[in-house]
Amino acid sequence: MFDDLPTLSHQEQQAAVEKIQELMQQGISTAQAIKMVAEQIRKEKAELPK
């Protein structure tokens, strides 16, 4: 599940945790929130020039 997740800095990890927590406060399940944030991170990292 996480094999293709890029390496994140501590700051990026913290931002991801905060986003997951925000989604959970809106009533989204933990698993769904993690999935949504992971997909967004993958998309953002894929768009960066290599």
mmCIF file of C-alpha atoms in Angstrom:
data_model
loop_
_atom_site.group_PDB
_atom_site.id
_atom_site.type_symbol
_atom_site.label_atom_id
_atom_site.label_comp_id
_atom_site.label_asym_id
_atom_site.label_seq_id
_atom_site.Cartn_x
_atom_site.Cartn_y
_atom_site.Cartn_z
ATOM 1 C CA MET A 1 0.000 0.000 0.000
ATOM 2 C CA PHE A 2 2.786 2.430 0.862
ATOM 3 C CA ASP A 3 5.467 1.072 -1.474
ATOM 4 C CA ASP A 4 5.037 3.935 -3.921
ATOM 5 C CA LEU A 5 4.729 6.682 -1.323
ATOM 6 C CA PRO A 6 7.622 9.118 -1.699
ATOM 7 C CA THR A 7 9.942 9.942 1.173
ATOM 8 C CA LEU A 8 8.720 12.952 3.122
ATOM 9 C CA SER A 9 10.549 15.433 5.315
ATOM 10 C CA HIS A 10 9.486 15.765 8.928
ATOM 11 C CA GLN A 11 7.635 18.973 8.051
ATOM 12 C CA GLU A 12 5.795 17.235 5.188
ATOM 13 C CA GLN A 13 4.901 14.328 7.482
ATOM 14 C CA GLN A 14 3.520 16.728 10.077
ATOM 15 C CA ALA A 15 1.426 18.526 7.449
ATOM 16 C CA ALA A 16 0.056 15.181 6.253
ATOM 17 C CA VAL A 17 -0.899 14.187 9.807
ATOM 18 C CA GLU A 18 -2.657 17.513 10.317
ATOM 19 C CA LYS A 19 -4.584 17.122 7.048
ATOM 20 C CA ILE A 20 -5.623 13.577 8.019
ATOM 21 C CA GLN A 21 -6.826 14.861 11.389
ATOM 22 C CA GLU A 22 -8.815 17.657 9.699
ATOM 23 C CA LEU A 23 -10.517 15.149 7.406
ATOM 24 C CA MET A 24 -11.331 12.882 10.349
ATOM 25 C CA GLN A 25 -12.899 15.818 12.209
ATOM 26 C CA GLN A 26 -15.163 16.258 9.177
ATOM 27 C CA GLY A 27 -16.412 12.700 9.688
ATOM 28 C CA ILE A 28 -14.209 10.875 7.181
ATOM 29 C CA SER A 29 -12.898 7.510 8.379
ATOM 30 C CA THR A 30 -9.246 7.181 9.315
ATOM 31 C CA ALA A 31 -8.543 4.791 6.443
ATOM 32 C CA GLN A 32 -10.254 7.026 3.893
ATOM 33 C CA ALA A 33 -8.468 10.135 5.192
ATOM 34 C CA ILE A 34 -5.080 8.403 4.940
ATOM 35 C CA LYS A 35 -5.898 7.207 1.435
ATOM 36 C CA MET A 36 -6.947 10.693 0.319
ATOM 37 C CA VAL A 37 -3.834 12.368 1.725
ATOM 38 C CA ALA A 38 -1.518 9.675 0.318
ATOM 39 C CA GLU A 39 -3.060 10.070 -3.141
ATOM 40 C CA GLN A 40 -2.610 13.845 -2.959
ATOM 41 C CA ILE A 41 1.041 13.476 -1.913
ATOM 42 C CA ARG A 42 1.700 11.035 -4.769
ATOM 43 C CA LYS A 43 0.078 13.430 -7.238
ATOM 44 C CA GLU A 44 2.064 16.422 -5.994
ATOM 45 C CA LYS A 45 5.357 14.512 -6.023
ATOM 46 C CA ALA A 46 4.663 13.136 -9.525
ATOM 47 C CA GLU A 47 4.174 16.676 -10.834
ATOM 48 C CA LEU A 48 7.569 17.853 -9.575
ATOM 49 C CA PRO A 49 10.365 17.989 -12.154
ATOM 50 C CA LYS A 50 12.826 15.150 -11.737
#
